[in-house]
């Protein structure tokens, strides 16, 4: 692991976003990362090393490897990874009402935390560095996101169902508490959403 040291990605093919063309591809490029910032990205190895400072650093060599920005998962129910492959052969209505909803009714906060952590680990492992999530026990998902270090837009339902179908009331205290929790947790990586 990097132990918090600056990192040099040396001799990679680097893909960077470009508003005009969509992406720019640079061969034999170097990227220097200091803390949570990119200090240098380009083809000059001396400048890359200079941006790392005088102390020790960790170095990874690309040699035919690609370095690109992380992906973003724009919509998810991360803890549902626990239900993966549950009756994949059913139509949507039957899958939801006969399988998923009954499974969800038995979920506890710890289940959502474990499922969220597993799903987040799988996202990070496959190149996703940011996601949006909306699910039950959003505080458990928030805890898993902070533990894993991913960026997340996290939704809180912010309402409680009424006795009649379609009736619900907004819970303003729950929403403001949720916003405060998100904004005070995760070093700016967690953003509250509705």
mmCIF file of N, CA and C in Angstrom, residues 10-131:
data_model
loop_
_atom_site.group_PDB
_atom_site.id
_atom_site.type_symbol
_atom_site.label_atom_id
_atom_site.label_comp_id
_atom_site.label_asym_id
_atom_site.label_seq_id
_atom_site.Cartn_x
_atom_site.Cartn_y
_atom_site.Cartn_z
ATOM 1 N N UNK A 10 4.298 5.944 -13.586
ATOM 2 C CA UNK A 10 5.330 6.219 -14.590
ATOM 3 C C UNK A 10 5.095 5.407 -15.865
ATOM 4 N N UNK A 11 5.159 6.076 -16.980
ATOM 5 C CA UNK A 11 5.095 5.438 -18.306
ATOM 6 C C UNK A 11 3.791 4.702 -18.567
ATOM 7 N N UNK A 12 2.687 5.375 -18.349
ATOM 8 C CA UNK A 12 1.363 4.844 -18.634
ATOM 9 C C UNK A 12 0.819 5.497 -19.904
ATOM 10 N N UNK A 13 -0.144 4.842 -20.527
ATOM 11 C CA UNK A 13 -0.972 5.510 -21.525
ATOM 12 C C UNK A 13 -2.088 6.159 -20.719
ATOM 13 N N UNK A 14 -2.141 7.490 -20.750
ATOM 14 C CA UNK A 14 -3.067 8.238 -19.905
ATOM 15 C C UNK A 14 -4.208 8.790 -20.745
ATOM 16 N N UNK A 15 -5.424 8.537 -20.300
ATOM 17 C CA UNK A 15 -6.629 9.061 -20.944
ATOM 18 C C UNK A 15 -7.209 10.128 -20.018
ATOM 19 N N UNK A 16 -7.362 11.345 -20.542
ATOM 20 C CA UNK A 16 -7.928 12.434 -19.752
ATOM 21 C C UNK A 16 -9.159 12.996 -20.457
ATOM 22 N N UNK A 17 -10.147 13.424 -19.683
ATOM 23 C CA UNK A 17 -11.337 14.021 -20.286
ATOM 24 C C UNK A 17 -10.974 15.287 -21.058
ATOM 25 N N UNK A 18 -11.641 15.493 -22.163
ATOM 26 C CA UNK A 18 -11.424 16.674 -22.992
ATOM 27 C C UNK A 18 -12.786 17.114 -23.514
ATOM 28 N N UNK A 19 -13.203 18.321 -23.144
ATOM 29 C CA UNK A 19 -14.537 18.793 -23.510
ATOM 30 C C UNK A 19 -14.757 18.804 -25.019
ATOM 31 N N UNK A 20 -13.740 19.180 -25.786
ATOM 32 C CA UNK A 20 -13.893 19.298 -27.238
ATOM 33 C C UNK A 20 -13.998 17.937 -27.924
ATOM 34 N N UNK A 21 -13.091 17.006 -27.568
ATOM 35 C CA UNK A 21 -13.045 15.731 -28.281
ATOM 36 C C UNK A 21 -13.566 14.549 -27.479
ATOM 37 N N UNK A 22 -13.853 14.755 -26.216
ATOM 38 C CA UNK A 22 -14.297 13.659 -25.364
ATOM 39 C C UNK A 22 -13.180 13.099 -24.518
ATOM 40 N N UNK A 23 -11.999 12.893 -25.136
ATOM 41 C CA UNK A 23 -10.857 12.370 -24.378
ATOM 42 C C UNK A 23 -9.565 12.629 -25.150
ATOM 43 N N UNK A 24 -8.495 12.796 -24.390
ATOM 44 C CA UNK A 24 -7.159 12.919 -24.964
ATOM 45 C C UNK A 24 -6.347 11.725 -24.484
ATOM 46 N N UNK A 25 -5.640 11.081 -25.401
ATOM 47 C CA UNK A 25 -4.812 9.923 -25.071
ATOM 48 C C UNK A 25 -3.351 10.341 -25.216
ATOM 49 N N UNK A 26 -2.576 10.156 -24.139
ATOM 50 C CA UNK A 26 -1.157 10.511 -24.145
ATOM 51 C C UNK A 26 -0.342 9.264 -23.827
ATOM 52 N N UNK A 27 0.528 8.888 -24.754
ATOM 53 C CA UNK A 27 1.396 7.722 -24.560
ATOM 54 C C UNK A 27 2.590 8.103 -23.693
ATOM 55 N N UNK A 28 3.152 7.138 -22.977
ATOM 56 C CA UNK A 28 4.347 7.343 -22.150
ATOM 57 C C UNK A 28 4.212 8.568 -21.261
ATOM 58 N N UNK A 29 3.090 8.652 -20.563
ATOM 59 C CA UNK A 29 2.831 9.793 -19.688
ATOM 60 C C UNK A 29 3.075 9.401 -18.234
ATOM 61 N N UNK A 30 3.227 10.426 -17.412
ATOM 62 C CA UNK A 30 3.509 10.240 -15.992
ATOM 63 C C UNK A 30 2.502 11.063 -15.201
ATOM 64 N N UNK A 31 2.020 10.501 -14.100
ATOM 65 C CA UNK A 31 1.072 11.203 -13.239
ATOM 66 C C UNK A 31 1.605 11.138 -11.815
ATOM 67 N N UNK A 32 1.743 12.315 -11.200
ATOM 68 C CA UNK A 32 2.204 12.412 -9.818
ATOM 69 C C UNK A 32 1.021 12.786 -8.938
ATOM 70 N N UNK A 33 0.820 12.031 -7.866
ATOM 71 C CA UNK A 33 -0.283 12.282 -6.931
ATOM 72 C C UNK A 33 0.319 12.551 -5.558
ATOM 73 N N UNK A 34 -0.048 13.699 -5.009
ATOM 74 C CA UNK A 34 0.406 14.079 -3.676
ATOM 75 C C UNK A 34 -0.837 14.316 -2.826
ATOM 76 N N UNK A 35 -0.999 13.500 -1.784
ATOM 77 C CA UNK A 35 -2.215 13.593 -0.965
ATOM 78 C C UNK A 35 -3.414 13.179 -1.795
ATOM 79 N N UNK A 36 -4.419 14.043 -1.857
ATOM 80 C CA UNK A 36 -5.605 13.732 -2.658
ATOM 81 C C UNK A 36 -5.663 14.580 -3.920
ATOM 82 N N UNK A 37 -4.502 15.064 -4.377
ATOM 83 C CA UNK A 37 -4.431 15.934 -5.565
ATOM 84 C C UNK A 37 -3.455 15.387 -6.598
ATOM 85 N N UNK A 38 -3.767 15.617 -7.858
ATOM 86 C CA UNK A 38 -2.834 15.309 -8.936
ATOM 87 C C UNK A 38 -1.890 16.499 -9.046
ATOM 88 N N UNK A 39 -0.605 16.245 -8.808
ATOM 89 C CA UNK A 39 0.391 17.315 -8.841
ATOM 90 C C UNK A 39 0.956 17.548 -10.227
ATOM 91 N N UNK A 40 0.926 16.508 -11.055
ATOM 92 C CA UNK A 40 1.448 16.636 -12.417
ATOM 93 C C UNK A 40 0.863 15.514 -13.264
ATOM 94 N N UNK A 41 0.569 15.839 -14.524
ATOM 95 C CA UNK A 41 0.183 14.835 -15.516
ATOM 96 C C UNK A 41 0.751 15.297 -16.846
ATOM 97 N N UNK A 42 1.639 14.501 -17.426
ATOM 98 C CA UNK A 42 2.253 14.870 -18.693
ATOM 99 C C UNK A 42 3.375 13.932 -19.051
ATOM 100 N N UNK A 43 4.202 14.349 -20.018
ATOM 101 C CA UNK A 43 5.242 13.461 -20.542
ATOM 102 C C UNK A 43 6.637 13.754 -19.994
ATOM 103 N N UNK A 44 6.791 14.781 -19.174
ATOM 104 C CA UNK A 44 8.095 15.150 -18.642
ATOM 105 C C UNK A 44 8.313 14.464 -17.289
ATOM 106 N N UNK A 45 9.136 13.424 -17.269
ATOM 107 C CA UNK A 45 9.375 12.652 -16.052
ATOM 108 C C UNK A 45 10.034 13.502 -14.959
ATOM 109 N N UNK A 46 10.937 14.394 -15.348
ATOM 110 C CA UNK A 46 11.606 15.243 -14.355
ATOM 111 C C UNK A 46 10.594 16.143 -13.636
ATOM 112 N N UNK A 47 9.659 16.724 -14.377
ATOM 113 C CA UNK A 47 8.621 17.561 -13.754
ATOM 114 C C UNK A 47 7.708 16.733 -12.859
ATOM 115 N N UNK A 48 7.406 15.533 -13.287
ATOM 116 C CA UNK A 48 6.565 14.652 -12.473
ATOM 117 C C UNK A 48 7.245 14.359 -11.145
ATOM 118 N N UNK A 49 8.519 14.003 -11.182
ATOM 119 C CA UNK A 49 9.257 13.700 -9.951
ATOM 120 C C UNK A 49 9.406 14.945 -9.083
ATOM 121 N N UNK A 50 9.640 16.091 -9.704
ATOM 122 C CA UNK A 50 9.777 17.351 -8.966
ATOM 123 C C UNK A 50 8.500 17.670 -8.183
ATOM 124 N N UNK A 51 7.343 17.383 -8.764
ATOM 125 C CA UNK A 51 6.068 17.697 -8.098
ATOM 126 C C UNK A 51 5.821 16.811 -6.873
ATOM 127 N N UNK A 52 6.564 15.704 -6.766
ATOM 128 C CA UNK A 52 6.402 14.803 -5.623
ATOM 129 C C UNK A 52 7.081 15.332 -4.361
ATOM 130 N N UNK A 53 8.010 16.252 -4.521
ATOM 131 C CA UNK A 53 8.762 16.743 -3.373
ATOM 132 C C UNK A 53 10.006 15.903 -3.157
ATOM 133 N N UNK A 54 10.765 16.256 -2.122
ATOM 134 C CA UNK A 54 12.072 15.632 -1.890
ATOM 135 C C UNK A 54 12.006 14.301 -1.150
ATOM 136 N N UNK A 55 10.914 14.023 -0.460
ATOM 137 C CA UNK A 55 10.831 12.813 0.351
ATOM 138 C C UNK A 55 10.592 11.553 -0.465
ATOM 139 N N UNK A 56 10.398 10.450 0.231
ATOM 140 C CA UNK A 56 10.142 9.177 -0.457
ATOM 141 C C UNK A 56 8.767 9.177 -1.140
ATOM 142 N N UNK A 57 8.637 8.313 -2.126
ATOM 143 C CA UNK A 57 7.357 8.153 -2.824
ATOM 144 C C UNK A 57 7.215 6.704 -3.269
ATOM 145 N N UNK A 58 6.006 6.361 -3.656
ATOM 146 C CA UNK A 58 5.706 5.035 -4.198
ATOM 147 C C UNK A 58 5.643 5.181 -5.709
ATOM 148 N N UNK A 59 6.166 4.188 -6.437
ATOM 149 C CA UNK A 59 6.180 4.279 -7.892
ATOM 150 C C UNK A 59 5.567 3.019 -8.514
ATOM 151 N N UNK A 60 4.684 3.250 -9.482
ATOM 152 C CA UNK A 60 4.089 2.172 -10.264
ATOM 153 C C UNK A 60 4.475 2.405 -11.718
ATOM 154 N N UNK A 61 4.898 1.343 -12.400
ATOM 155 C CA UNK A 61 5.297 1.468 -13.794
ATOM 156 C C UNK A 61 4.221 0.884 -14.693
ATOM 157 N N UNK A 62 3.837 1.649 -15.706
ATOM 158 C CA UNK A 62 2.736 1.278 -16.582
ATOM 159 C C UNK A 62 3.048 0.200 -17.575
ATOM 160 N N UNK A 63 4.105 0.380 -18.388
ATOM 161 C CA UNK A 63 4.486 -0.606 -19.398
ATOM 162 C C UNK A 63 3.287 -1.275 -20.060
ATOM 163 N N UNK A 64 2.591 -0.547 -20.905
ATOM 164 C CA UNK A 64 1.460 -1.101 -21.639
ATOM 165 C C UNK A 64 0.140 -1.021 -20.898
ATOM 166 N N UNK A 65 0.105 -0.341 -19.767
ATOM 167 C CA UNK A 65 -1.131 -0.218 -18.992
ATOM 168 C C UNK A 65 -1.778 1.135 -19.246
ATOM 169 N N UNK A 66 -3.060 1.162 -19.010
ATOM 170 C CA UNK A 66 -3.875 2.352 -19.228
ATOM 171 C C UNK A 66 -4.235 2.974 -17.887
ATOM 172 N N UNK A 67 -4.152 4.303 -17.792
ATOM 173 C CA UNK A 67 -4.552 5.035 -16.593
ATOM 174 C C UNK A 67 -5.619 6.036 -17.016
ATOM 175 N N UNK A 68 -6.791 5.947 -16.398
ATOM 176 C CA UNK A 68 -7.881 6.838 -16.750
ATOM 177 C C UNK A 68 -8.671 7.200 -15.507
ATOM 178 N N UNK A 69 -9.489 8.271 -15.586
ATOM 179 C CA UNK A 69 -10.292 8.652 -14.415
ATOM 180 C C UNK A 69 -11.240 7.529 -14.018
ATOM 181 N N UNK A 70 -11.598 7.540 -12.747
ATOM 182 C CA UNK A 70 -12.534 6.532 -12.248
ATOM 183 C C UNK A 70 -13.904 6.714 -12.882
ATOM 184 N N UNK A 71 -14.644 5.642 -12.955
ATOM 185 C CA UNK A 71 -16.020 5.678 -13.442
ATOM 186 C C UNK A 71 -16.942 6.161 -12.327
ATOM 187 N N UNK A 72 -18.146 6.578 -12.699
ATOM 188 C CA UNK A 72 -19.168 6.961 -11.722
ATOM 189 C C UNK A 72 -20.418 6.140 -11.986
ATOM 190 N N UNK A 73 -20.967 5.544 -10.950
ATOM 191 C CA UNK A 73 -22.219 4.798 -11.032
ATOM 192 C C UNK A 73 -23.320 5.778 -10.641
ATOM 193 N N UNK A 74 -24.142 6.181 -11.590
ATOM 194 C CA UNK A 74 -25.095 7.269 -11.378
ATOM 195 C C UNK A 74 -26.398 6.854 -10.696
ATOM 196 N N UNK A 75 -26.614 5.560 -10.485
ATOM 197 C CA UNK A 75 -27.849 5.126 -9.826
ATOM 198 C C UNK A 75 -27.630 3.739 -9.250
ATOM 199 N N UNK A 76 -27.859 3.607 -7.953
ATOM 200 C CA UNK A 76 -27.664 2.292 -7.378
ATOM 201 C C UNK A 76 -28.443 2.069 -6.106
ATOM 202 N N UNK A 77 -28.606 0.803 -5.797
ATOM 203 C CA UNK A 77 -29.140 0.307 -4.532
ATOM 204 C C UNK A 77 -28.080 -0.707 -4.091
ATOM 205 N N UNK A 78 -26.963 -0.187 -3.635
ATOM 206 C CA UNK A 78 -25.741 -0.969 -3.478
ATOM 207 C C UNK A 78 -25.921 -2.224 -2.636
ATOM 208 N N UNK A 79 -26.663 -2.127 -1.551
ATOM 209 C CA UNK A 79 -26.827 -3.289 -0.665
ATOM 210 C C UNK A 79 -27.563 -4.438 -1.346
ATOM 211 N N UNK A 80 -28.234 -4.162 -2.451
ATOM 212 C CA UNK A 80 -28.950 -5.228 -3.154
ATOM 213 C C UNK A 80 -28.011 -6.247 -3.795
ATOM 214 N N UNK A 81 -26.711 -6.004 -3.701
ATOM 215 C CA UNK A 81 -25.760 -7.007 -4.151
ATOM 216 C C UNK A 81 -26.014 -8.330 -3.428
ATOM 217 N N UNK A 82 -26.572 -8.241 -2.232
ATOM 218 C CA UNK A 82 -26.900 -9.451 -1.470
ATOM 219 C C UNK A 82 -27.992 -10.281 -2.143
ATOM 220 N N UNK A 83 -28.759 -9.653 -3.018
ATOM 221 C CA UNK A 83 -29.869 -10.337 -3.678
ATOM 222 C C UNK A 83 -29.535 -10.731 -5.117
ATOM 223 N N UNK A 84 -28.294 -10.541 -5.477
ATOM 224 C CA UNK A 84 -27.867 -10.862 -6.837
ATOM 225 C C UNK A 84 -28.194 -12.318 -7.156
ATOM 226 N N UNK A 85 -28.692 -12.545 -8.339
ATOM 227 C CA UNK A 85 -29.055 -13.876 -8.847
ATOM 228 C C UNK A 85 -30.254 -14.499 -8.149
ATOM 229 N N UNK A 86 -31.031 -13.681 -7.457
ATOM 230 C CA UNK A 86 -32.246 -14.200 -6.815
ATOM 231 C C UNK A 86 -33.361 -14.241 -7.853
ATOM 232 N N UNK A 87 -33.640 -15.395 -8.357
ATOM 233 C CA UNK A 87 -34.739 -15.602 -9.302
ATOM 234 C C UNK A 87 -34.592 -14.741 -10.544
ATOM 235 N N UNK A 88 -33.466 -14.854 -11.219
ATOM 236 C CA UNK A 88 -33.209 -14.072 -12.436
ATOM 237 C C UNK A 88 -34.140 -14.411 -13.592
ATOM 238 N N UNK A 89 -34.835 -15.517 -13.493
ATOM 239 C CA UNK A 89 -35.667 -15.964 -14.614
ATOM 240 C C UNK A 89 -37.108 -15.460 -14.529
ATOM 241 N N UNK A 90 -37.411 -14.576 -13.584
ATOM 242 C CA UNK A 90 -38.781 -14.078 -13.434
ATOM 243 C C UNK A 90 -38.964 -12.746 -14.152
ATOM 244 N N UNK A 91 -40.226 -12.454 -14.493
ATOM 245 C CA UNK A 91 -40.509 -11.126 -15.031
ATOM 246 C C UNK A 91 -40.391 -10.116 -13.895
ATOM 247 N N UNK A 92 -40.322 -8.816 -14.225
ATOM 248 C CA UNK A 92 -40.064 -7.779 -13.222
ATOM 249 C C UNK A 92 -41.078 -7.795 -12.086
ATOM 250 N N UNK A 93 -42.365 -7.881 -12.403
ATOM 251 C CA UNK A 93 -43.402 -7.853 -11.370
ATOM 252 C C UNK A 93 -43.237 -9.008 -10.390
ATOM 253 N N UNK A 94 -43.095 -10.200 -10.908
ATOM 254 C CA UNK A 94 -42.951 -11.377 -10.037
ATOM 255 C C UNK A 94 -41.634 -11.331 -9.259
ATOM 256 N N UNK A 95 -40.568 -10.890 -9.923
ATOM 257 C CA UNK A 95 -39.270 -10.786 -9.263
ATOM 258 C C UNK A 95 -39.356 -9.831 -8.067
ATOM 259 N N UNK A 96 -39.970 -8.664 -8.286
ATOM 260 C CA UNK A 96 -40.102 -7.682 -7.204
ATOM 261 C C UNK A 96 -41.008 -8.178 -6.083
ATOM 262 N N UNK A 97 -42.240 -8.581 -6.438
ATOM 263 C CA UNK A 97 -43.248 -8.866 -5.421
ATOM 264 C C UNK A 97 -43.107 -10.243 -4.776
ATOM 265 N N UNK A 98 -42.590 -11.227 -5.510
ATOM 266 C CA UNK A 98 -42.459 -12.561 -4.942
ATOM 267 C C UNK A 98 -41.096 -12.827 -4.301
ATOM 268 N N UNK A 99 -40.062 -12.101 -4.760
ATOM 269 C CA UNK A 99 -38.711 -12.391 -4.277
ATOM 270 C C UNK A 99 -38.081 -11.205 -3.546
ATOM 271 N N UNK A 100 -37.929 -10.088 -4.229
ATOM 272 C CA UNK A 100 -37.157 -8.970 -3.685
ATOM 273 C C UNK A 100 -37.840 -8.300 -2.498
ATOM 274 N N UNK A 101 -39.094 -7.912 -2.638
ATOM 275 C CA UNK A 101 -39.768 -7.232 -1.526
ATOM 276 C C UNK A 101 -39.807 -8.089 -0.257
ATOM 277 N N UNK A 102 -40.105 -9.377 -0.357
ATOM 278 C CA UNK A 102 -40.036 -10.195 0.868
ATOM 279 C C UNK A 102 -38.621 -10.275 1.465
ATOM 280 N N UNK A 103 -37.594 -10.327 0.610
ATOM 281 C CA UNK A 103 -36.217 -10.338 1.119
ATOM 282 C C UNK A 103 -35.893 -9.014 1.801
ATOM 283 N N UNK A 104 -36.285 -7.914 1.165
ATOM 284 C CA UNK A 104 -36.006 -6.593 1.733
ATOM 285 C C UNK A 104 -36.708 -6.393 3.073
ATOM 286 N N UNK A 105 -37.880 -6.974 3.230
ATOM 287 C CA UNK A 105 -38.632 -6.822 4.481
ATOM 288 C C UNK A 105 -37.877 -7.415 5.672
ATOM 289 N N UNK A 106 -36.955 -8.336 5.404
ATOM 290 C CA UNK A 106 -36.201 -8.981 6.480
ATOM 291 C C UNK A 106 -34.820 -8.359 6.709
ATOM 292 N N UNK A 107 -34.463 -7.371 5.888
ATOM 293 C CA UNK A 107 -33.140 -6.762 6.033
ATOM 294 C C UNK A 107 -33.025 -5.972 7.330
ATOM 295 N N UNK A 108 -31.906 -6.138 7.985
ATOM 296 C CA UNK A 108 -31.582 -5.346 9.168
ATOM 297 C C UNK A 108 -30.514 -4.328 8.771
ATOM 298 N N UNK A 109 -30.292 -3.371 9.647
ATOM 299 C CA UNK A 109 -29.292 -2.333 9.376
ATOM 300 C C UNK A 109 -27.929 -2.967 9.064
ATOM 301 N N UNK A 110 -27.526 -3.972 9.840
ATOM 302 C CA UNK A 110 -26.231 -4.617 9.633
ATOM 303 C C UNK A 110 -26.159 -5.292 8.261
ATOM 304 N N UNK A 111 -27.267 -5.851 7.797
ATOM 305 C CA UNK A 111 -27.296 -6.459 6.457
ATOM 306 C C UNK A 111 -27.025 -5.402 5.394
ATOM 307 N N UNK A 112 -27.668 -4.233 5.552
ATOM 308 C CA UNK A 112 -27.479 -3.152 4.574
ATOM 309 C C UNK A 112 -26.035 -2.658 4.615
ATOM 310 N N UNK A 113 -25.468 -2.536 5.814
ATOM 311 C CA UNK A 113 -24.057 -2.135 5.917
ATOM 312 C C UNK A 113 -23.171 -3.150 5.190
ATOM 313 N N UNK A 114 -23.329 -4.434 5.497
ATOM 314 C CA UNK A 114 -22.494 -5.470 4.876
ATOM 315 C C UNK A 114 -22.680 -5.511 3.363
ATOM 316 N N UNK A 115 -23.928 -5.446 2.899
ATOM 317 C CA UNK A 115 -24.188 -5.460 1.462
ATOM 318 C C UNK A 115 -23.627 -4.229 0.777
ATOM 319 N N UNK A 116 -23.776 -3.075 1.421
ATOM 320 C CA UNK A 116 -23.233 -1.834 0.851
ATOM 321 C C UNK A 116 -21.714 -1.902 0.773
ATOM 322 N N UNK A 117 -21.078 -2.372 1.824
ATOM 323 C CA UNK A 117 -19.622 -2.474 1.817
ATOM 324 C C UNK A 117 -19.150 -3.431 0.723
ATOM 325 N N UNK A 118 -19.816 -4.568 0.593
ATOM 326 C CA UNK A 118 -19.462 -5.518 -0.464
ATOM 327 C C UNK A 118 -19.640 -4.884 -1.844
ATOM 328 N N UNK A 119 -20.776 -4.235 -2.069
ATOM 329 C CA UNK A 119 -21.029 -3.595 -3.364
ATOM 330 C C UNK A 119 -20.031 -2.488 -3.668
ATOM 331 N N UNK A 120 -19.685 -1.695 -2.655
ATOM 332 C CA UNK A 120 -18.716 -0.609 -2.842
ATOM 333 C C UNK A 120 -17.338 -1.172 -3.158
ATOM 334 N N UNK A 121 -16.941 -2.219 -2.460
ATOM 335 C CA UNK A 121 -15.650 -2.852 -2.733
ATOM 336 C C UNK A 121 -15.613 -3.362 -4.174
ATOM 337 N N UNK A 122 -16.705 -3.958 -4.635
ATOM 338 C CA UNK A 122 -16.755 -4.443 -6.014
ATOM 339 C C UNK A 122 -16.677 -3.281 -7.000
ATOM 340 N N UNK A 123 -17.336 -2.157 -6.685
ATOM 341 C CA UNK A 123 -17.252 -0.991 -7.572
ATOM 342 C C UNK A 123 -15.824 -0.477 -7.643
ATOM 343 N N UNK A 124 -15.191 -0.291 -6.495
ATOM 344 C CA UNK A 124 -13.827 0.238 -6.465
ATOM 345 C C UNK A 124 -12.886 -0.696 -7.215
ATOM 346 N N UNK A 125 -13.047 -1.984 -6.995
ATOM 347 C CA UNK A 125 -12.164 -2.978 -7.642
ATOM 348 C C UNK A 125 -12.254 -2.925 -9.165
ATOM 349 N N UNK A 126 -13.405 -2.509 -9.677
ATOM 350 C CA UNK A 126 -13.593 -2.474 -11.129
ATOM 351 C C UNK A 126 -13.544 -1.062 -11.697
ATOM 352 N N UNK A 127 -13.013 -0.101 -10.918
ATOM 353 C CA UNK A 127 -12.743 1.226 -11.455
ATOM 354 C C UNK A 127 -13.777 2.296 -11.190
ATOM 355 N N UNK A 128 -14.740 2.036 -10.338
ATOM 356 C CA UNK A 128 -15.737 3.055 -10.002
ATOM 357 C C UNK A 128 -15.264 3.783 -8.748
ATOM 358 N N UNK A 129 -15.188 5.103 -8.839
ATOM 359 C CA UNK A 129 -14.701 5.896 -7.716
ATOM 360 C C UNK A 129 -15.751 6.792 -7.103
ATOM 361 N N UNK A 130 -16.934 6.838 -7.718
ATOM 362 C CA UNK A 130 -18.032 7.664 -7.198
ATOM 363 C C UNK A 130 -19.342 6.988 -7.569
ATOM 364 N N UNK A 131 -20.343 7.172 -6.710
ATOM 365 C CA UNK A 131 -21.634 6.548 -6.991
ATOM 366 C C UNK A 131 -22.763 7.334 -6.345
#
